[in-house]
mmCIF file of C-alpha atoms in Angstrom:
data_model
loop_
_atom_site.group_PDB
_atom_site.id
_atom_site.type_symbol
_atom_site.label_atom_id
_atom_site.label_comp_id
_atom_site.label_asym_id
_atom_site.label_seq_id
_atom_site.Cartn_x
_atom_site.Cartn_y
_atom_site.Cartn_z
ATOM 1 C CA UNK A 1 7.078 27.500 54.056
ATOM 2 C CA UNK A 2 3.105 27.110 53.561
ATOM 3 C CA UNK A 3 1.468 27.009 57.004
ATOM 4 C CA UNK A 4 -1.062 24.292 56.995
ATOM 5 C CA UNK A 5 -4.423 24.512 58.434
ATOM 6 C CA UNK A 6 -5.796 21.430 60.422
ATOM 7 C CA UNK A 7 -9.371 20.449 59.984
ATOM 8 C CA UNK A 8 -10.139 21.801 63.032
ATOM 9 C CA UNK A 9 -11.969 25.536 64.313
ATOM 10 C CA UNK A 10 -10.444 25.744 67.891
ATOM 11 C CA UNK A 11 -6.720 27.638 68.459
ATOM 12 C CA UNK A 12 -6.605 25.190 71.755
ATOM 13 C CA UNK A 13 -6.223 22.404 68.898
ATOM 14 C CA UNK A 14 -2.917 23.453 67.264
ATOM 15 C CA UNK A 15 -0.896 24.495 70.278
ATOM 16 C CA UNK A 16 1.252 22.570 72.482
ATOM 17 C CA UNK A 17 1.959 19.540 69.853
ATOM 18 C CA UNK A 18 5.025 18.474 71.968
ATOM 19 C CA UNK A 19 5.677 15.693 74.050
ATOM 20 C CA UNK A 20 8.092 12.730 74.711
ATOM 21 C CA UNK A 21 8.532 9.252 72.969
ATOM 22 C CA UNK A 22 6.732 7.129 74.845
ATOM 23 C CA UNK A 23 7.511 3.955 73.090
ATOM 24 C CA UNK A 24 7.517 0.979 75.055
ATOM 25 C CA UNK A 25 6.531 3.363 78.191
ATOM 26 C CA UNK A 26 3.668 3.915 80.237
ATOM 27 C CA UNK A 27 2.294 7.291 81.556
ATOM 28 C CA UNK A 28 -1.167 8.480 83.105
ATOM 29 C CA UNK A 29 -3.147 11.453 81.814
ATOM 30 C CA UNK A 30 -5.894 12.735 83.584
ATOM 31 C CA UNK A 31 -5.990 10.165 86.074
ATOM 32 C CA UNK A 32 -5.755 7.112 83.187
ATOM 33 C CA UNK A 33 -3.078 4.802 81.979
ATOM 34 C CA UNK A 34 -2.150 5.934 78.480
ATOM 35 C CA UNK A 35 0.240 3.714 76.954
ATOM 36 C CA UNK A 36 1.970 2.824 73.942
ATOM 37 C CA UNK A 37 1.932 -0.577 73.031
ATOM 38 C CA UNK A 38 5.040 -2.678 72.323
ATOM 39 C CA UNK A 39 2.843 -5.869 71.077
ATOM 40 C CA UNK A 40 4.616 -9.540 71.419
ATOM 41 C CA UNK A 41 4.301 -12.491 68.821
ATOM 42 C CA UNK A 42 2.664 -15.806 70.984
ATOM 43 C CA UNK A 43 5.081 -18.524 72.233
ATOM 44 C CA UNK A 44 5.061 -21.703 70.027
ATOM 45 C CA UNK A 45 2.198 -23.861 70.818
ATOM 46 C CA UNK A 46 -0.242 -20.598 72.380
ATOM 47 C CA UNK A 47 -1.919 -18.722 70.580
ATOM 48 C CA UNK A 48 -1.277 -15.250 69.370
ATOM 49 C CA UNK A 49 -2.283 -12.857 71.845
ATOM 50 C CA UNK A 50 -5.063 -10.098 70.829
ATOM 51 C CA UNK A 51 -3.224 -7.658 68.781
ATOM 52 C CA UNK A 52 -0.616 -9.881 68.082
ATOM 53 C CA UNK A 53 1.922 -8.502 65.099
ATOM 54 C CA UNK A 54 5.535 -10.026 63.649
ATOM 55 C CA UNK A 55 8.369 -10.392 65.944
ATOM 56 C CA UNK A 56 10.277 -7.895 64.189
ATOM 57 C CA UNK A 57 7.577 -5.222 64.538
ATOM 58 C CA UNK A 58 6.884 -2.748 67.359
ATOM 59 C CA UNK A 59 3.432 -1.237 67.476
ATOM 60 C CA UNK A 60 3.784 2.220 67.773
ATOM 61 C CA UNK A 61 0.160 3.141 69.073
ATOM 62 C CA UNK A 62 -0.610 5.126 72.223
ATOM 63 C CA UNK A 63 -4.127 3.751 73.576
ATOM 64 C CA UNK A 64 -6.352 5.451 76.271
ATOM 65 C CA UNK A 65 -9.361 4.168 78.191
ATOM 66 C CA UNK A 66 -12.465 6.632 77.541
ATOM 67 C CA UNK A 67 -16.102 5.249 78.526
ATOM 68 C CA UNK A 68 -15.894 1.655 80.274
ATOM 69 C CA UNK A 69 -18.924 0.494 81.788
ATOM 70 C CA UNK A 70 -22.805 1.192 81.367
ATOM 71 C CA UNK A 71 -22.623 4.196 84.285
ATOM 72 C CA UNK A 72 -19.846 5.959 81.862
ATOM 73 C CA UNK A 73 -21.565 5.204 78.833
ATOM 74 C CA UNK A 74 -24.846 6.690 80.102
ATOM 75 C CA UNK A 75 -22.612 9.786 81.436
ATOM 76 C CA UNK A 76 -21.431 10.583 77.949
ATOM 77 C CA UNK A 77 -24.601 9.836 76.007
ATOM 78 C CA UNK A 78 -26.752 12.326 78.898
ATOM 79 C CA UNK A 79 -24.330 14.706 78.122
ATOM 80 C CA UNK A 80 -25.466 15.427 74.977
ATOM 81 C CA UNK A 81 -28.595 17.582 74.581
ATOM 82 C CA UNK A 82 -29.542 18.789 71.610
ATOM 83 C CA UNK A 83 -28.442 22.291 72.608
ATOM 84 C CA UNK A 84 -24.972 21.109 72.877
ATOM 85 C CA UNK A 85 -24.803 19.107 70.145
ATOM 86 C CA UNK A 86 -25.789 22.586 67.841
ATOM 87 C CA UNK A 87 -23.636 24.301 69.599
ATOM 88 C CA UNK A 88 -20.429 21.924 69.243
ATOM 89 C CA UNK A 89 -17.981 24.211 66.966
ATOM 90 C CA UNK A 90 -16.497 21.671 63.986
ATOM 91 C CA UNK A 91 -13.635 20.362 63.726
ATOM 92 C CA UNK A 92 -12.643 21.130 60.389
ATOM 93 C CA UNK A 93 -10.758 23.682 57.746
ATOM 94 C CA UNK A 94 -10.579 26.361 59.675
ATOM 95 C CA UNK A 95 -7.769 26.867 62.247
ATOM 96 C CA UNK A 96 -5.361 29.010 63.477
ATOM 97 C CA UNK A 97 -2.274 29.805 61.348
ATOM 98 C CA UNK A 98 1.336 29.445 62.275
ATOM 99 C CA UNK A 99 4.156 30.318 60.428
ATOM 100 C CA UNK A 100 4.916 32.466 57.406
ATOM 101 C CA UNK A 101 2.339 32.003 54.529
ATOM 102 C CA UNK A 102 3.846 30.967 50.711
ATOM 103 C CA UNK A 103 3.440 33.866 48.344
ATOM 104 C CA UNK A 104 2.654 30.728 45.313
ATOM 105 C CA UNK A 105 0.179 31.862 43.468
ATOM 106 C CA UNK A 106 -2.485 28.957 43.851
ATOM 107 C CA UNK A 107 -5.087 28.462 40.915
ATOM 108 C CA UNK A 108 -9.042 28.689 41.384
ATOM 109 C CA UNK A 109 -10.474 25.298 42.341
ATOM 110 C CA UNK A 110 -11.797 23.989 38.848
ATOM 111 C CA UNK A 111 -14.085 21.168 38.367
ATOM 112 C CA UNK A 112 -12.304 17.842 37.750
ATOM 113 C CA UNK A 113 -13.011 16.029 34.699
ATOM 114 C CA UNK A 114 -13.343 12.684 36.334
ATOM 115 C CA UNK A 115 -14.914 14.089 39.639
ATOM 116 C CA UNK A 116 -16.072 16.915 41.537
ATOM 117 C CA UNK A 117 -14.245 19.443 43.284
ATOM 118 C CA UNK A 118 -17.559 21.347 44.765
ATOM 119 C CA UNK A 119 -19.307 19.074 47.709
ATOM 120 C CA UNK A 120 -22.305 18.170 46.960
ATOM 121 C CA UNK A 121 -25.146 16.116 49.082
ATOM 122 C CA UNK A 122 -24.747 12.503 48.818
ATOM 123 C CA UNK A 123 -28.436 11.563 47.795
ATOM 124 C CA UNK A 124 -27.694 8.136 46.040
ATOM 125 C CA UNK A 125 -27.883 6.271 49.341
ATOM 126 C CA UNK A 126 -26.273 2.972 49.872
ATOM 127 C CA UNK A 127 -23.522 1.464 52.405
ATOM 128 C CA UNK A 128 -21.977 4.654 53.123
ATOM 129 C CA UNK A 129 -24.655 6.827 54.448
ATOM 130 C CA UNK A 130 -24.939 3.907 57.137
ATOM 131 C CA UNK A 131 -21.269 3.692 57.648
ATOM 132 C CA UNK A 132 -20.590 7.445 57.950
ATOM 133 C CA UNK A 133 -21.843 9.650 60.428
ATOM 134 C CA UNK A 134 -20.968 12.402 63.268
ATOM 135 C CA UNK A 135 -18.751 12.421 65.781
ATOM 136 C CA UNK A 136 -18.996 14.809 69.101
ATOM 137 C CA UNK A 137 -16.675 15.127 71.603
ATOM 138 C CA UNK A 138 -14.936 17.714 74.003
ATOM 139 C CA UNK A 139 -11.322 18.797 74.391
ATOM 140 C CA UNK A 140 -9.761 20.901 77.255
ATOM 141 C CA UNK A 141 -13.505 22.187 78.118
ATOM 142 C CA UNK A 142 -14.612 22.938 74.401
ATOM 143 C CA UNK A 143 -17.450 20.707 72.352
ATOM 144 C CA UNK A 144 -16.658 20.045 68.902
ATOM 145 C CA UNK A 145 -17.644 17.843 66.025
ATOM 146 C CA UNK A 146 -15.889 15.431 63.420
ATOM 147 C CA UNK A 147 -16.823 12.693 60.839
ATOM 148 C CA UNK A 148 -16.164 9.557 60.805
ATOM 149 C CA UNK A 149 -16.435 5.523 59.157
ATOM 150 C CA UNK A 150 -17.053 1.973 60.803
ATOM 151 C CA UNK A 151 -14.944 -0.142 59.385
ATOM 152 C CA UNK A 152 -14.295 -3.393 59.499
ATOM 153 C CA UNK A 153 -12.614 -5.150 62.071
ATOM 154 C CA UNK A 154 -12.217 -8.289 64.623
ATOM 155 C CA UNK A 155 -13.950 -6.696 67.154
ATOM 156 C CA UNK A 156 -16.506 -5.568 64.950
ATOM 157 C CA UNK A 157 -17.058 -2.257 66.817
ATOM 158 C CA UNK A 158 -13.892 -0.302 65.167
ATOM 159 C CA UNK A 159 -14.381 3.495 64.106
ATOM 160 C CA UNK A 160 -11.710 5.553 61.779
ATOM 161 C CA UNK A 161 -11.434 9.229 62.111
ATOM 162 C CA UNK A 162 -8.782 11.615 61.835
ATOM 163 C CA UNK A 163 -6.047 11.776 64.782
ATOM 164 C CA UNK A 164 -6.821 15.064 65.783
ATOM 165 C CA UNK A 165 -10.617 14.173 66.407
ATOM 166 C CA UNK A 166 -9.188 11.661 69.180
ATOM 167 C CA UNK A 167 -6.294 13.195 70.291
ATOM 168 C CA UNK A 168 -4.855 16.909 70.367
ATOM 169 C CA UNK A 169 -1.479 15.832 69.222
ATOM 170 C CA UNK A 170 1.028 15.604 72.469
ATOM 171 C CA UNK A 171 -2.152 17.402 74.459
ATOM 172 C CA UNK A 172 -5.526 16.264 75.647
ATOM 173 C CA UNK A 173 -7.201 13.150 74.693
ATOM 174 C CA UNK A 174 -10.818 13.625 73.967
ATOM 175 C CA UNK A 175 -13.509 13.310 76.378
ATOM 176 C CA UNK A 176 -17.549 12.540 75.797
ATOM 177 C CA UNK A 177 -16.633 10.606 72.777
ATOM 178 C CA UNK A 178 -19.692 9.339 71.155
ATOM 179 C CA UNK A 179 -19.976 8.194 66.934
ATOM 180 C CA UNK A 180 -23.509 8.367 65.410
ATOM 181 C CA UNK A 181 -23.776 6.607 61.850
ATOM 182 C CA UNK A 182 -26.081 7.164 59.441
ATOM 183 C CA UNK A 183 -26.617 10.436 60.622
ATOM 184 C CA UNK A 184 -29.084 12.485 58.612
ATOM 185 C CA UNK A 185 -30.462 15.982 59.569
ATOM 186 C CA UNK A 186 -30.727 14.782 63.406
ATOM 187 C CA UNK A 187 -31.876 11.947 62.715
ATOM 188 C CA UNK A 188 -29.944 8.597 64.537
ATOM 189 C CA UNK A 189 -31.530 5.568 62.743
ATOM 190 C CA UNK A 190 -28.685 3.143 63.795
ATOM 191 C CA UNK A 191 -28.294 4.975 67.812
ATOM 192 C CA UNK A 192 -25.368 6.227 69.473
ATOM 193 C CA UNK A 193 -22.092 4.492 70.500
ATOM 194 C CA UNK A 194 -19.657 6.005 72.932
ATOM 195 C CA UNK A 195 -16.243 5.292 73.075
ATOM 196 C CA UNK A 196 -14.382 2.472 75.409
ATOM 197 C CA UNK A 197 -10.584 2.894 74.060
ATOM 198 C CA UNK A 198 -8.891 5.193 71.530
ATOM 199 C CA UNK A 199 -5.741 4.365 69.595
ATOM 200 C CA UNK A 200 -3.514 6.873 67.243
ATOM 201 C CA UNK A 201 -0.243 6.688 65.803
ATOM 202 C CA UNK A 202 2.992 7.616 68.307
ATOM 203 C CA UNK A 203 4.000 10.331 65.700
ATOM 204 C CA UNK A 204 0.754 11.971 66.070
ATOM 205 C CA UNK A 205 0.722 11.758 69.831
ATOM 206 C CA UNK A 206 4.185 12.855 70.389
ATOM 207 C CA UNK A 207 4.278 15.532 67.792
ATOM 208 C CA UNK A 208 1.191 15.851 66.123
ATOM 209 C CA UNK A 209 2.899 14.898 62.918
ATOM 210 C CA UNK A 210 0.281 15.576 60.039
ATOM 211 C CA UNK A 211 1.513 12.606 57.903
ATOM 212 C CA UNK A 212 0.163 10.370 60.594
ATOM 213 C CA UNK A 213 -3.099 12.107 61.612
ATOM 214 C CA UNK A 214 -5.408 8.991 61.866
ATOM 215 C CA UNK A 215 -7.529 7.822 64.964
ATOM 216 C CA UNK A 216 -9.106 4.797 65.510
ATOM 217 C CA UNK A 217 -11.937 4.128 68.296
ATOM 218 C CA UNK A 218 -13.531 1.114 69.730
ATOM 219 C CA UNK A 219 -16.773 1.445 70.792
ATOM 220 C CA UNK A 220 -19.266 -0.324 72.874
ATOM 221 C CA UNK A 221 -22.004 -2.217 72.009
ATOM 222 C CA UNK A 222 -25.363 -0.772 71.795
ATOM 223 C CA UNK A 223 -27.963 -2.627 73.168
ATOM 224 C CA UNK A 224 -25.683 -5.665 73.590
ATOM 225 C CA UNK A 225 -25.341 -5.499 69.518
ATOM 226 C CA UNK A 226 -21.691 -4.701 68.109
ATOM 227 C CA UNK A 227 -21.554 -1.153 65.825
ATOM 228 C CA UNK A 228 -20.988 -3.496 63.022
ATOM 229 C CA UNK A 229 -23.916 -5.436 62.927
ATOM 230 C CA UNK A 230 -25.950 -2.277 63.723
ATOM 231 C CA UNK A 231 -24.916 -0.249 61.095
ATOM 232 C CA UNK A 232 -22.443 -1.887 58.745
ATOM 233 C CA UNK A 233 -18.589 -1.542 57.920
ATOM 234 C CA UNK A 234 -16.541 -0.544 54.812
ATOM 235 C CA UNK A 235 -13.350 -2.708 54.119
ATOM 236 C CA UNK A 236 -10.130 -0.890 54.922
ATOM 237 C CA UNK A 237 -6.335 -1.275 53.373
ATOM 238 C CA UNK A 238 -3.035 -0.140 53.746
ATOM 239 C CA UNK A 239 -0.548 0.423 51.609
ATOM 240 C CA UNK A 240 -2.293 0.889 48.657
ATOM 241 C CA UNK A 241 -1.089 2.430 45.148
ATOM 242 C CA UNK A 242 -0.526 6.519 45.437
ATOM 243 C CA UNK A 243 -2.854 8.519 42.817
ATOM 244 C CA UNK A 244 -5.394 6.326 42.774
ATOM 245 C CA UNK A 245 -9.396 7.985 42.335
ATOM 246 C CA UNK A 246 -11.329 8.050 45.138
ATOM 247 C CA UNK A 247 -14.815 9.934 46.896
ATOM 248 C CA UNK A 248 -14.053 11.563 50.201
ATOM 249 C CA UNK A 249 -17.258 11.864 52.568
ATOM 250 C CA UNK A 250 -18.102 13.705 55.291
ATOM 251 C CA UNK A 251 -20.593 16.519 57.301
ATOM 252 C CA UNK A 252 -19.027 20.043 56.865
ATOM 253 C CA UNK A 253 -21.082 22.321 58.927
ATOM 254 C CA UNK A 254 -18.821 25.520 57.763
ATOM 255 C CA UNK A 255 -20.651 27.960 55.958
ATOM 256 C CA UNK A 256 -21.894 26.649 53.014
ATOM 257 C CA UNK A 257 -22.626 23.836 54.709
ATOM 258 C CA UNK A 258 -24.985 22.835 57.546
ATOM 259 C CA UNK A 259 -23.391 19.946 58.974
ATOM 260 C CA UNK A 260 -26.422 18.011 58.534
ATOM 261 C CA UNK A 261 -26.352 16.687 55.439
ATOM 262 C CA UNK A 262 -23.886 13.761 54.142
ATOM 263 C CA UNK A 263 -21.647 15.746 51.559
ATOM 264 C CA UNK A 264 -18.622 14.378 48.905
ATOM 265 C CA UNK A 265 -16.160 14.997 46.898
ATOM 266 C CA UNK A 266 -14.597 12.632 44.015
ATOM 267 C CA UNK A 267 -11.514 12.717 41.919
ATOM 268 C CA UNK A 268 -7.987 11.908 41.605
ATOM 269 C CA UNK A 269 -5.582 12.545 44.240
ATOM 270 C CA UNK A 270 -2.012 13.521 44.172
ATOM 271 C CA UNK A 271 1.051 13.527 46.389
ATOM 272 C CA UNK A 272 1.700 17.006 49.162
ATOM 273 C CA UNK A 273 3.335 19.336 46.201
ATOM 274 C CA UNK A 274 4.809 21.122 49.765
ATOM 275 C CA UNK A 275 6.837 18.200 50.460
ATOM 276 C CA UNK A 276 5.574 18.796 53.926
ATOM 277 C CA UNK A 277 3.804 15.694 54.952
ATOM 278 C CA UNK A 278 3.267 12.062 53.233
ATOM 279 C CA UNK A 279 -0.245 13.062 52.602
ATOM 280 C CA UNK A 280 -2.201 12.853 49.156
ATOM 281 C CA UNK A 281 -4.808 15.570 48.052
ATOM 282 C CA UNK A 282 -8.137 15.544 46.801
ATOM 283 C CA UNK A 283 -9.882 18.468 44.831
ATOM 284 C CA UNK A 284 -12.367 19.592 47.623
ATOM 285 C CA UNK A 285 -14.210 22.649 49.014
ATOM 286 C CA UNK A 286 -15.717 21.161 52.135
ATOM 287 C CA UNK A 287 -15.476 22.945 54.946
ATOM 288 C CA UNK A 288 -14.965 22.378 59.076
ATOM 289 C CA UNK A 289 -16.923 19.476 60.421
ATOM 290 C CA UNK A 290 -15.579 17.178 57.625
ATOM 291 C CA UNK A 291 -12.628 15.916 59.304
ATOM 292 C CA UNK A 292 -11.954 12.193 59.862
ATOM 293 C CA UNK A 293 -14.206 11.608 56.731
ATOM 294 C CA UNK A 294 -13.354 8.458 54.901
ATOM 295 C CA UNK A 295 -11.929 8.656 51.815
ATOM 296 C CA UNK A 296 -13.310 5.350 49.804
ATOM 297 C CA UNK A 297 -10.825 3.989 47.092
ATOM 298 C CA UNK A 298 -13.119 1.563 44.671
ATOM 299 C CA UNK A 299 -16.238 3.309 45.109
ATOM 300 C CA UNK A 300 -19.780 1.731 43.657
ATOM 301 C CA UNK A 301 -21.565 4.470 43.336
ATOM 302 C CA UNK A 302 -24.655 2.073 42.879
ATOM 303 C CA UNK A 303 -24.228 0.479 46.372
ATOM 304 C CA UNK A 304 -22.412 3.010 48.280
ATOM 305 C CA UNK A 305 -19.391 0.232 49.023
ATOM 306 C CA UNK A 306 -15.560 1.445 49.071
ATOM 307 C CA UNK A 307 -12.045 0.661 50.674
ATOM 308 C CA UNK A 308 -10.690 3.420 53.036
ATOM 309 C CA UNK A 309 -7.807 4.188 52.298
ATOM 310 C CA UNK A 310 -7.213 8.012 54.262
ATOM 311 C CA UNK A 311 -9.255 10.304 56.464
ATOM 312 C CA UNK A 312 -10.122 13.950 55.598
ATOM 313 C CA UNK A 313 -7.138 15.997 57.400
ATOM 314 C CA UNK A 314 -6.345 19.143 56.718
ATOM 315 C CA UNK A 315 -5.954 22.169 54.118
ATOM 316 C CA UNK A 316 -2.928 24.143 53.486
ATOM 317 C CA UNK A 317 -3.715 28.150 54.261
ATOM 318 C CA UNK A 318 -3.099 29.302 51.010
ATOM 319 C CA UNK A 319 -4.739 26.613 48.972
ATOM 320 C CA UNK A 320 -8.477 26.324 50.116
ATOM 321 C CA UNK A 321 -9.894 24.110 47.594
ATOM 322 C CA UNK A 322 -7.139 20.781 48.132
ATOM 323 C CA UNK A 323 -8.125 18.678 51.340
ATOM 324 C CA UNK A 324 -5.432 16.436 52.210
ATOM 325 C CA UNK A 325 -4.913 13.256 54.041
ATOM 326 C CA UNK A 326 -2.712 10.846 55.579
ATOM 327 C CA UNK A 327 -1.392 7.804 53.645
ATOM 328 C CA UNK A 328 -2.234 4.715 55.111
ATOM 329 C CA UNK A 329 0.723 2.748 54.578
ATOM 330 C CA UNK A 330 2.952 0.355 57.791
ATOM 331 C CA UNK A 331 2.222 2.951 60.855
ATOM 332 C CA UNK A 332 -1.419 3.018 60.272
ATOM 333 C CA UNK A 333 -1.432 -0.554 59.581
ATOM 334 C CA UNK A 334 -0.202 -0.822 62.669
ATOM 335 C CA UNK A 335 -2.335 1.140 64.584
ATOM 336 C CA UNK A 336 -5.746 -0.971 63.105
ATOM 337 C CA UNK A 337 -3.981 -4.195 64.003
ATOM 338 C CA UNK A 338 -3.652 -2.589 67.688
ATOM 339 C CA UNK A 339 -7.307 -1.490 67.712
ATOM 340 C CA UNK A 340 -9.285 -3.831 66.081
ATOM 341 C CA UNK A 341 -8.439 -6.447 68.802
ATOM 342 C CA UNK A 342 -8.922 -4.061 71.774
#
C-alpha cells in the first residue's frame, strides 16, 4: 500500500486519528462544546432555521467555538508577533510516513501541455490574490501555517481550508486561528480575521479520513465589516464533473519556496490511481505551507475569478510531484450549508 503524506510538517499531526461517531452527540474538548450537528427542516408556516437542510438529510459536521468576543479576538491577534509568525513550521507536503512504501516506479513530474506542473508566482493579479491568503494557527503547543480562500457564503465571513488546518483528525482542534487574505510578502492590505467557529466533515473528525479533508471557518468581522466585503469571495460548488482543468493556489514556504509569495499550479486533474481516497490529483511541485489552497475550476486568468471546487491536501510518499485533494461532492456540501449560516 502507498503511504500518503498529509500536507502537513509536524509528526503530532498524523497520530492519534481515532475517535468515536459522534453523530447526533455532544461532547466537550478542552473545556468547549464540540458537537455534531443533526440539522432539522422548519415546521410549516416558520421559517427554516439557520442551517436548515432536507428532512431526509443529517448534517454530518462537528463544529467548535474558537475566538468569541473582542477580548478573544484581541488574544489571538496579540499573539502573533512577527517572530512567531516566521517561525510557524507549514503545514504542508512534508509529514511523517506510516506504513510500507509502494515499490511503483513513479515517472518524473513533466510539464503539462495544458498547464504547469512547476509552481510558479502568481503575478497576474486579480480576485484571487485578494481571496487567498495565510492561515496561522497552533495545535497541541506547536505554531504552524496553511492557505486558504473566502468564499462565498450567507454569512459572508466563510473561509475554506483543508480539514487538517482546523482540526487534527479525531485530536486537537486548532487554537489562535487567524486568516489573512491578500497576503503578499508580509504585507496585510485587507487585515486580519480570527476565527469564531470551525466546522469539518464527521469522517475527518472521527478518523481523519483523507477523502473528506476539508475545513471551513467563520470568522469575525473586522472593524464591524464582514471578510467578504473586505476582501472579496470566490463562488464555490459541489458536485461538480471529475477531470475537469483547474489552477490550484497557495503559499508553500518549503524549500523552494518562501511562503511569501502567492504560487500556482494549472492542469488537468485525475481520479487517486491508489484507490485510496475519493480525491483527484493535480500535476504540482508545491511544497508545505500550501495546504487548504483553493483549487479554482473555471479560472479567468484575466480577472483572477474561479469556482472552488477542492482544497490542496496531501501527496502520496512516493509520488512527489501529484498534490491531491478532496472531492467536493454531498458531505462537503453539507458541511458549507452548516457553516455558512453559523
Amino acid at each position: 500500500m502507498t503511504s500518503s503524506l498529509p500536507l502537513l510538517a509536524g509528526a503530532a499531526l498524523v497520530t492519534g486519528l481515532t475517535g468515536t461517531s459522534l453523530t447526533g452527540a455532544a461532547v466537550t474538548e478542552h473545556g468547549q462544546r464540540v458537537a455534531s450537528v443533526v440539522v432539522q427542516p422548519a415546521q410549516p408556516g416558520r421559517p427554516a432555521a439557520e442551517g436548515a437542510v432536507a428532512a431526509s438529510e443529517t448534517a454530518d459536521v462537528v463544529g467548535h467555538l474558537a475566538a468569541r468576543g473582542v477580548a478573544a479576538r484581541r488574544r489571538v491577534l496579540g499573539y502573533w508577533t512577527p517572530r512567531r509568525m516566521a517561525a510557524a513550521a507549514p503545514i504542508g507536503l512534508l509529514g511523517t510516513v506510516t506504513g510500507a512504501l509502494s515499490t511503483t516506479s513513479v515517472p518524473v513530474p513533466v510539464r503539462l501541455r495544458h498547464g504547469r506542473t512547476g509552481g510558479a508566482q502568481w503575478n497576474a493579479g486579480g480576485w484571487v490574490t485578494r481571496t487567498t491568503g495565510r492561515v496561522f494557527l497552533t495545535i497541541d503547543g506547536v505554531d504552524f501555517v496553511c492557505s486558504a480562500s473566502s468564499v462565498r457564503s450567507a454569512n459572508r465571513d466563510l473561509v475554506v481550508t483543508a480539514g487538517h488546518c482546523v482540526k487534527n483528525g479525531g485530536g486537537a482542534w486548532a487554537d489562535n486561528w487567524v486568516f489573512i487574505p491578500g497576503y503578499d510578502r508580509g504585507r496585510r492590505p485587507y487585515g486580519q480575521f480570527t476565527a469564531r467557529r470551525m466546522f469539518v466533515a464527521g469522517p475527518w473528525a472521527r478518523d481523519g479520513d483523507d477523502s473528506h479533508d476539508v475545513g471551513m471557518v467563520a470568522v469575525g468581522r473586522r472593524d464591524g465589516r464582514h471578510l467578504g466585503d473586505v476582501a472579496g469571495a470566490q463562488d464555490i460548488a459541489f458536485g461538480t464533473p471529475r477531470g475537469r482543468q483547474a489552477h490550484g493556489f497557495g503559499f508553500p514556504a518549503d524549500t523552494p519556496y518562501d511562503g511569501e509569495h502567492l504560487v500556482y499550479c494549472a492542469g488537468p486533474v485525475r481520479d487517486d490511481p491508489h484507490g485510496q481516497t475519493g480525491d483527484q490529483g493535480l500535476r504540482c511541485d508545491m511544497t508545505a505551507g500550501a495546504s487548504g489552497g483553493p483549487w479554482l475550476s473555471g479560472f479567468d486568468p484575466a480577472t483572477g475569478r474561479g469556482t472552488v471546487t477542492s482544497v490542496s491536501s496531501f501527496k502520496y510518499s512516493d509520488d512527489r510531484g501529484t498534490m491531491y485533494g478532496p472531492y467536493f461532492g454531498e458531505t462537503a456540501r453539507r458541511l458549507y450549508t452548516v457553516a455558512q449560516n453559523s
